[in-house]
CSV table of C-alpha atoms and ligand atoms in Angstrom, one decimal:
chain,number,residue,atom,x,y,z
A,1,MET,CA,-159.1,-49.1,40.1
A,2,GLY,CA,-157.9,-47.0,42.9
A,3,ILE,CA,-154.2,-47.3,42.3
A,4,VAL,CA,-152.0,-44.2,43.0
A,5,THR,CA,-149.5,-43.3,40.4
A,6,VAL,CA,-146.5,-42.1,42.3
A,7,ALA,CA,-144.7,-40.6,39.3
A,8,THR,CA,-145.9,-40.1,35.8
A,9,THR,CA,-143.7,-39.7,32.8
A,10,PRO,CA,-144.9,-37.0,30.5
A,11,GLN,CA,-143.1,-36.8,27.2
A,12,SER,CA,-141.7,-33.4,27.9
A,13,ASP,CA,-139.5,-35.0,30.6
A,14,LEU,CA,-137.9,-37.2,28.0
A,15,HIS,CA,-135.1,-34.7,27.5
A,16,ASP,CA,-134.7,-33.5,31.1
A,17,LEU,CA,-132.3,-36.1,32.5
A,18,ASP,CA,-128.6,-36.4,32.5
A,19,THR,CA,-128.3,-39.8,30.9
A,20,SER,CA,-124.6,-39.9,30.4
A,21,ALA,CA,-123.9,-43.6,30.5
A,22,GLU,CA,-122.3,-45.8,33.2
A,23,GLU,CA,-119.3,-44.2,35.0
A,24,GLU,CA,-115.9,-45.4,33.8
A,25,GLY,CA,-113.4,-46.3,36.4
A,26,ASP,CA,-115.8,-47.6,39.1
A,27,ASP,CA,-114.3,-50.3,41.3
A,28,ALA,CA,-116.0,-53.7,41.3
A,29,VAL,CA,-115.9,-55.3,44.8
A,30,ARG,CA,-117.8,-57.8,47.0
A,31,ARG,CA,-118.9,-56.1,50.1
A,32,THR,CA,-122.1,-55.5,52.1
A,33,ALA,CA,-124.7,-53.0,50.8
A,34,GLY,CA,-127.9,-52.2,52.8
A,35,ALA,CA,-131.4,-51.6,51.5
A,36,GLY,CA,-131.0,-47.8,51.2
A,37,GLU,CA,-127.7,-47.9,49.5
A,38,SER,CA,-128.8,-50.6,47.1
A,39,SER,CA,-132.0,-48.8,46.1
A,40,ARG,CA,-130.2,-45.5,45.6
A,41,ALA,CA,-127.6,-47.1,43.5
A,42,SER,CA,-130.2,-48.9,41.4
A,43,ARG,CA,-132.2,-45.8,40.8
A,44,HIS,CA,-129.3,-43.8,39.7
A,45,TRP,CA,-127.6,-46.6,37.7
A,46,TRP,CA,-130.8,-47.4,35.8
A,47,ASP,CA,-131.6,-43.7,35.2
A,48,ARG,CA,-128.1,-43.2,33.7
A,49,ASN,CA,-128.1,-46.5,31.7
A,50,ALA,CA,-131.7,-46.9,30.6
A,51,ASP,CA,-131.0,-45.3,27.2
A,52,GLU,CA,-128.1,-47.6,26.5
A,53,TYR,CA,-130.1,-50.6,27.9
A,54,GLN,CA,-133.1,-50.0,25.6
A,55,ASP,CA,-130.8,-49.2,22.7
A,56,GLU,CA,-128.9,-52.5,23.1
A,57,HIS,CA,-131.7,-54.8,24.1
A,58,GLY,CA,-134.8,-53.1,22.7
A,59,GLU,CA,-134.9,-55.1,19.5
A,60,PHE,CA,-134.7,-58.4,21.4
A,61,LEU,CA,-137.3,-57.2,23.9
A,62,GLY,CA,-139.7,-56.0,21.2
A,63,ASP,CA,-142.2,-53.3,22.1
A,64,ASP,CA,-144.8,-55.7,23.4
A,65,ARG,CA,-143.0,-59.1,23.7
A,66,PHE,CA,-143.1,-60.8,27.1
A,67,THR,CA,-139.9,-62.7,27.3
A,68,TRP,CA,-138.6,-64.0,30.6
A,69,CYS,CA,-134.9,-64.2,29.9
A,70,PRO,CA,-132.0,-64.0,27.5
A,71,GLU,CA,-132.8,-67.6,26.6
A,72,GLY,CA,-135.9,-66.2,24.9
A,73,LEU,CA,-138.5,-68.1,26.7
A,74,ASP,CA,-141.7,-66.2,25.9
A,75,GLU,CA,-144.8,-66.1,28.1
A,76,ALA,CA,-146.8,-66.7,24.9
A,77,ASP,CA,-145.4,-70.2,24.8
A,78,ALA,CA,-144.6,-70.9,28.5
A,79,ARG,CA,-148.0,-69.6,29.9
A,80,LEU,CA,-146.6,-69.5,33.4
A,81,LEU,CA,-149.1,-66.9,34.5
A,82,GLY,CA,-152.1,-68.9,33.1
A,83,GLU,CA,-155.1,-67.0,31.8
A,84,VAL,CA,-154.4,-63.2,32.0
A,85,ALA,CA,-157.5,-61.7,30.4
A,86,GLY,CA,-159.5,-59.6,32.9
A,87,LYS,CA,-156.8,-59.8,35.5
A,88,ASP,CA,-155.1,-57.0,37.5
A,89,VAL,CA,-151.4,-57.6,37.0
A,90,LEU,CA,-148.5,-55.9,38.7
A,91,GLU,CA,-145.2,-56.0,36.7
A,92,ILE,CA,-142.3,-55.3,39.0
A,93,GLY,CA,-139.0,-53.8,37.7
A,94,ALA,CA,-140.8,-53.3,34.4
A,95,GLY,CA,-138.2,-51.3,32.6
A,96,ALA,CA,-140.0,-50.0,29.4
A,97,ALA,CA,-143.0,-52.2,30.3
A,98,GLN,CA,-142.7,-54.5,27.3
A,99,CYS,CA,-144.3,-57.4,29.3
A,100,SER,CA,-147.1,-55.1,30.5
A,101,ARG,CA,-147.9,-54.2,26.9
A,102,TRP,CA,-148.1,-57.8,25.9
A,103,LEU,CA,-150.5,-58.4,28.9
A,104,ALA,CA,-152.7,-55.4,28.0
A,105,ALA,CA,-153.0,-56.8,24.4
A,106,ARG,CA,-154.4,-60.0,25.9
A,107,GLY,CA,-157.1,-58.3,28.0
A,108,ALA,CA,-155.2,-57.9,31.3
A,109,ARG,CA,-155.1,-54.6,33.3
A,110,PRO,CA,-151.3,-54.2,34.0
A,111,VAL,CA,-149.5,-51.7,36.1
A,112,ALA,CA,-145.8,-51.3,35.4
A,113,LEU,CA,-143.7,-50.4,38.4
A,114,ASP,CA,-140.0,-49.5,38.3
A,115,ILE,CA,-137.6,-47.6,40.5
A,116,SER,CA,-136.1,-45.8,37.5
A,117,HIS,CA,-137.9,-42.8,36.0
A,118,ARG,CA,-135.9,-43.0,32.8
A,119,GLN,CA,-136.9,-46.6,32.2
A,120,LEU,CA,-140.5,-45.6,32.6
A,121,GLN,CA,-140.0,-42.7,30.2
A,122,HIS,CA,-139.0,-45.3,27.6
A,123,SER,CA,-142.4,-47.0,28.3
A,124,ARG,CA,-144.1,-43.7,27.5
A,125,ARG,CA,-141.9,-43.2,24.4
A,126,ILE,CA,-143.0,-46.7,23.0
A,127,ASP,CA,-146.7,-46.0,23.7
A,128,LEU,CA,-146.5,-42.6,22.1
A,129,GLY,CA,-144.7,-44.0,19.1
A,130,ARG,CA,-147.5,-46.5,18.6
A,131,GLY,CA,-150.3,-44.1,19.3
A,132,ALA,CA,-151.4,-46.6,21.9
A,133,ARG,CA,-153.2,-46.1,25.2
A,134,PRO,CA,-150.3,-45.8,27.7
A,135,VAL,CA,-149.5,-48.6,30.1
A,136,PRO,CA,-150.1,-47.1,33.6
A,137,VAL,CA,-146.6,-46.7,35.2
A,138,VAL,CA,-145.6,-46.2,38.8
A,139,GLN,CA,-142.1,-45.2,40.0
A,140,ALA,CA,-141.4,-46.9,43.3
A,141,ASP,CA,-139.2,-49.3,45.1
A,142,ALA,CA,-140.4,-52.8,44.9
A,143,ALA,CA,-139.7,-53.4,48.6
A,144,VAL,CA,-142.2,-50.6,49.5
A,145,LEU,CA,-145.2,-51.1,47.2
A,146,PRO,CA,-147.6,-48.1,47.1
A,147,PHE,CA,-150.7,-50.2,46.7
A,148,ALA,CA,-153.5,-51.3,48.9
A,149,ASP,CA,-153.7,-54.9,50.2
A,150,ALA,CA,-155.1,-57.4,47.7
A,151,SER,CA,-155.0,-55.1,44.7
A,152,PHE,CA,-153.8,-57.6,42.1
A,153,ASP,CA,-154.6,-61.1,40.7
A,154,LEU,CA,-151.0,-61.7,39.4
A,155,ALA,CA,-147.5,-60.3,39.8
A,156,CYS,CA,-144.6,-60.8,37.5
A,157,SER,CA,-141.1,-59.7,36.9
A,158,ALA,CA,-138.6,-60.4,34.2
A,159,TYR,CA,-135.2,-59.8,35.8
A,160,GLY,CA,-136.6,-56.7,37.5
A,161,ALA,CA,-135.9,-55.5,41.1
A,162,VAL,CA,-135.4,-58.9,42.8
A,163,PRO,CA,-131.7,-59.2,42.0
A,164,PHE,CA,-131.1,-55.6,42.9
A,165,SER,CA,-132.9,-55.5,46.2
A,166,ALA,CA,-131.1,-56.0,49.5
A,167,ASP,CA,-134.2,-56.8,51.5
A,168,THR,CA,-135.9,-59.5,49.4
A,169,ASP,CA,-137.6,-60.9,52.5
A,170,ARG,CA,-139.5,-57.6,52.6
A,171,LEU,CA,-140.0,-57.5,48.9
A,172,MET,CA,-141.6,-60.9,48.9
A,173,ARG,CA,-143.9,-59.9,51.9
A,174,GLU,CA,-144.9,-56.8,50.0
A,175,VAL,CA,-145.8,-58.8,46.9
A,176,HIS,CA,-147.8,-61.2,49.1
A,177,ARG,CA,-149.6,-58.3,50.7
A,178,VAL,CA,-150.8,-56.7,47.4
A,179,LEU,CA,-151.8,-60.0,45.8
A,180,ARG,CA,-155.3,-61.5,46.3
A,181,PRO,CA,-155.4,-65.0,47.8
A,182,GLY,CA,-154.5,-67.6,45.2
A,183,GLY,CA,-152.7,-65.0,43.0
A,184,LEU,CA,-149.5,-66.1,41.2
A,185,TRP,CA,-146.1,-64.4,41.7
A,186,VAL,CA,-143.8,-65.4,38.9
A,187,PHE,CA,-140.3,-63.9,38.5
A,188,SER,CA,-137.1,-64.6,36.7
A,189,VAL,CA,-133.6,-63.9,38.0
A,190,THR,CA,-130.0,-64.9,37.1
A,191,HIS,CA,-129.7,-68.5,38.0
A,192,PRO,CA,-127.9,-68.6,41.4
A,193,ILE,CA,-125.3,-71.0,40.1
A,194,ARG,CA,-124.0,-68.2,37.8
A,195,TRP,CA,-122.6,-66.5,40.9
A,196,ALA,CA,-119.8,-69.1,41.1
A,197,PHE,CA,-118.6,-68.2,37.6
A,198,PRO,CA,-117.1,-65.0,36.0
A,199,ASP,CA,-119.9,-63.1,34.2
A,200,GLU,CA,-118.2,-63.6,30.8
A,201,PRO,CA,-119.8,-65.1,27.7
A,202,GLY,CA,-116.6,-66.9,26.6
A,203,VAL,CA,-114.6,-69.8,27.9
A,204,GLU,CA,-113.4,-67.7,30.9
A,205,GLY,CA,-117.1,-67.9,32.1
A,206,LEU,CA,-116.9,-71.7,32.3
A,207,THR,CA,-114.6,-72.1,35.3
A,208,ALA,CA,-116.0,-71.6,38.8
A,209,THR,CA,-113.9,-69.0,40.7
A,210,SER,CA,-116.2,-68.0,43.5
A,211,SER,CA,-118.1,-69.8,46.1
A,212,TYR,CA,-121.8,-70.4,45.3
A,213,PHE,CA,-122.4,-70.0,49.0
A,214,ASP,CA,-120.8,-66.5,49.3
A,215,ARG,CA,-123.8,-64.2,49.6
A,216,THR,CA,-121.7,-61.0,49.7
A,217,PRO,CA,-123.2,-58.6,47.2
A,218,TYR,CA,-121.5,-57.5,44.0
A,219,VAL,CA,-120.9,-53.8,44.2
A,220,GLU,CA,-119.5,-51.2,41.9
A,221,GLN,CA,-118.4,-48.1,43.7
A,222,ASP,CA,-117.1,-44.7,42.9
A,223,GLU,CA,-113.8,-43.1,44.1
A,224,ASN,CA,-115.5,-42.1,47.4
A,225,GLY,CA,-116.7,-45.7,48.0
A,226,ARG,CA,-120.3,-44.9,47.2
A,227,ALA,CA,-122.1,-47.8,45.5
A,228,THR,CA,-123.1,-47.0,41.9
A,229,TYR,CA,-124.4,-50.5,41.1
A,230,VAL,CA,-125.4,-53.4,43.4
A,231,GLU,CA,-126.6,-57.0,42.8
A,232,HIS,CA,-127.5,-59.4,45.6
A,233,HIS,CA,-127.1,-63.2,45.6
A,234,ARG,CA,-129.3,-65.8,47.1
A,235,THR,CA,-128.8,-69.5,46.8
A,236,LEU,CA,-131.8,-71.5,45.5
A,237,GLY,CA,-132.5,-72.6,49.1
A,238,ASP,CA,-132.4,-69.0,50.4
A,239,ARG,CA,-134.9,-67.9,47.7
A,240,ILE,CA,-137.3,-70.8,48.4
A,241,ARG,CA,-137.1,-70.1,52.2
A,242,GLU,CA,-137.9,-66.4,51.7
A,243,LEU,CA,-140.8,-67.2,49.4
A,244,VAL,CA,-142.2,-69.8,51.8
A,245,GLY,CA,-141.6,-67.4,54.8
A,246,ALA,CA,-143.6,-64.7,53.0
A,247,GLY,CA,-146.5,-67.1,52.6
A,248,PHE,CA,-146.0,-68.4,49.0
A,249,ARG,CA,-146.2,-72.0,47.8
A,250,LEU,CA,-143.6,-73.0,45.2
A,251,VAL,CA,-145.4,-74.3,42.1
A,252,ASP,CA,-142.5,-74.7,39.7
A,253,LEU,CA,-138.9,-73.7,39.2
A,254,VAL,CA,-138.2,-73.3,35.5
A,255,GLU,CA,-134.6,-73.4,34.2
A,256,PRO,CA,-134.9,-72.5,30.5
A,257,GLU,CA,-132.5,-74.3,28.3
A,258,TRP,CA,-130.6,-72.5,25.6
A,259,PRO,CA,-132.6,-73.0,22.4
A,260,ALA,CA,-131.0,-74.4,19.2
A,261,GLY,CA,-130.4,-71.6,16.7
A,262,LEU,CA,-130.2,-68.7,19.2
A,263,GLU,CA,-126.8,-67.2,18.7
A,264,GLN,CA,-127.5,-63.8,20.3
A,265,GLU,CA,-125.5,-63.0,23.4
A,266,TRP,CA,-126.7,-60.9,26.3
A,267,GLY,CA,-123.8,-59.9,28.6
A,268,GLY,CA,-122.6,-63.1,30.2
A,269,TRP,CA,-125.4,-65.1,28.6
A,270,SER,CA,-124.1,-66.9,25.5
A,271,PRO,CA,-124.8,-70.0,23.5
A,272,LEU,CA,-121.5,-71.5,24.7
A,273,ARG,CA,-122.4,-71.1,28.4
A,274,GLY,CA,-126.1,-71.6,28.0
A,275,ARG,CA,-125.6,-75.1,26.6
A,276,LEU,CA,-123.6,-76.1,29.7
A,277,ILE,CA,-125.0,-74.3,32.7
A,278,PRO,CA,-128.4,-72.7,33.4
A,279,GLY,CA,-128.5,-68.9,33.1
A,280,THR,CA,-132.0,-68.2,34.4
A,281,ALA,CA,-134.2,-69.4,37.2
A,282,ILE,CA,-137.9,-68.6,37.0
A,283,PHE,CA,-139.9,-69.1,40.2
A,284,VAL,CA,-143.6,-69.8,39.8
A,285,THR,CA,-145.3,-69.3,43.2
A,286,GLU,CA,-148.8,-69.0,44.5
A,287,ARG,CA,-150.0,-66.8,47.3
A,288,GLY,CA,-151.5,-68.7,50.2
B,301,SAM,C1,-132.6,-55.9,34.0
B,301,SAM,S1,-133.8,-54.6,34.0
B,301,SAM,C2,-135.2,-55.5,33.5
B,301,SAM,C3,-136.3,-54.6,33.0
B,301,SAM,C4,-137.4,-55.3,32.2
B,301,SAM,N1,-138.1,-56.3,33.1
B,301,SAM,C5,-136.8,-56.1,31.0
B,301,SAM,O1,-137.0,-57.3,30.9
B,301,SAM,O2,-136.2,-55.4,30.2
B,301,SAM,C6,-134.0,-54.4,35.8
B,301,SAM,C7,-135.1,-53.4,36.1
B,301,SAM,O3,-135.3,-53.4,37.5
B,301,SAM,C8,-135.5,-52.1,38.0
B,301,SAM,N2,-135.2,-52.1,39.5
B,301,SAM,C9,-134.0,-52.3,40.1
B,301,SAM,N3,-134.1,-52.2,41.4
B,301,SAM,C10,-135.5,-51.9,41.7
B,301,SAM,C11,-136.2,-51.8,42.8
B,301,SAM,N4,-135.7,-51.8,44.0
B,301,SAM,N5,-137.6,-51.5,42.7
B,301,SAM,C12,-138.1,-51.4,41.5
B,301,SAM,N6,-137.4,-51.6,40.3
B,301,SAM,C13,-136.1,-51.9,40.4
B,301,SAM,C14,-134.5,-51.3,37.2
B,301,SAM,O4,-134.7,-49.9,37.2
B,301,SAM,C15,-134.6,-51.9,35.8
B,301,SAM,O5,-135.6,-51.3,35.0
């Protein structure tokens, strides 16, 4: 299909990386962080923490489950992407490509893109373990997509790339460029209202302590002031404006409710908070 794989992940590489987990003692601050600094931090953070992430969340994510969020809304039920069979699909910030594997099983032709080599090695590990045909993977920054114009029918992302990217205007324009006219771009992110609250699952996470309108990025930095982890905040209005500015039409904004019976926490996402305030926003958009 003429798509260049920028980095492949042979199994022999699985043992090559220094994957010592997250640095202890990094400072958490709110300060500006540009595109280069954010991408560098994300790549290194996710390479270092991919093993721990897959270890901690792999069972919830399944090997081929397509879930949009810690609330457990599955694409199998939500059908936000519509019919996927026969479609070229780009998954952005794919991690171990669980969503792509679900798509492939339903007759789609997915490509899983992530900035982290180690995350993509987990995709290869899962495929090898199942003896399955590997999901095609591409290591690249979502704001600089290595694909020709109009290469895909659908693009999707479950908490991948968008919250970590400084230049989401550019990211949205890139997704628009690689989609065919009428293609859907559906992605989930932390619900913007969560930025007003401490990221804690307990009662301390129920009192607003920051301004929802403060767009200053959340940055963890080492003793030299180098960013090791960055997340970027956009209000709902910001996000809609950047989507519309890139040429998308907003079809739906899904705010999954915490389901009865789900007791499993995921970081700051918990039953206690989930029953009171939204944790996830899923933007369903269509390329004009
Ligand atoms: C929270 S994880 C989600 C992974 C996967 N979608 C899942 O549901 O498990 C975020 C992913 O986004 C990737 N990511 C972060 N910044 C990115 C960027 N600028 N371009 C591409 N991927 C990025 C990370 O490497 C990581 O795998």
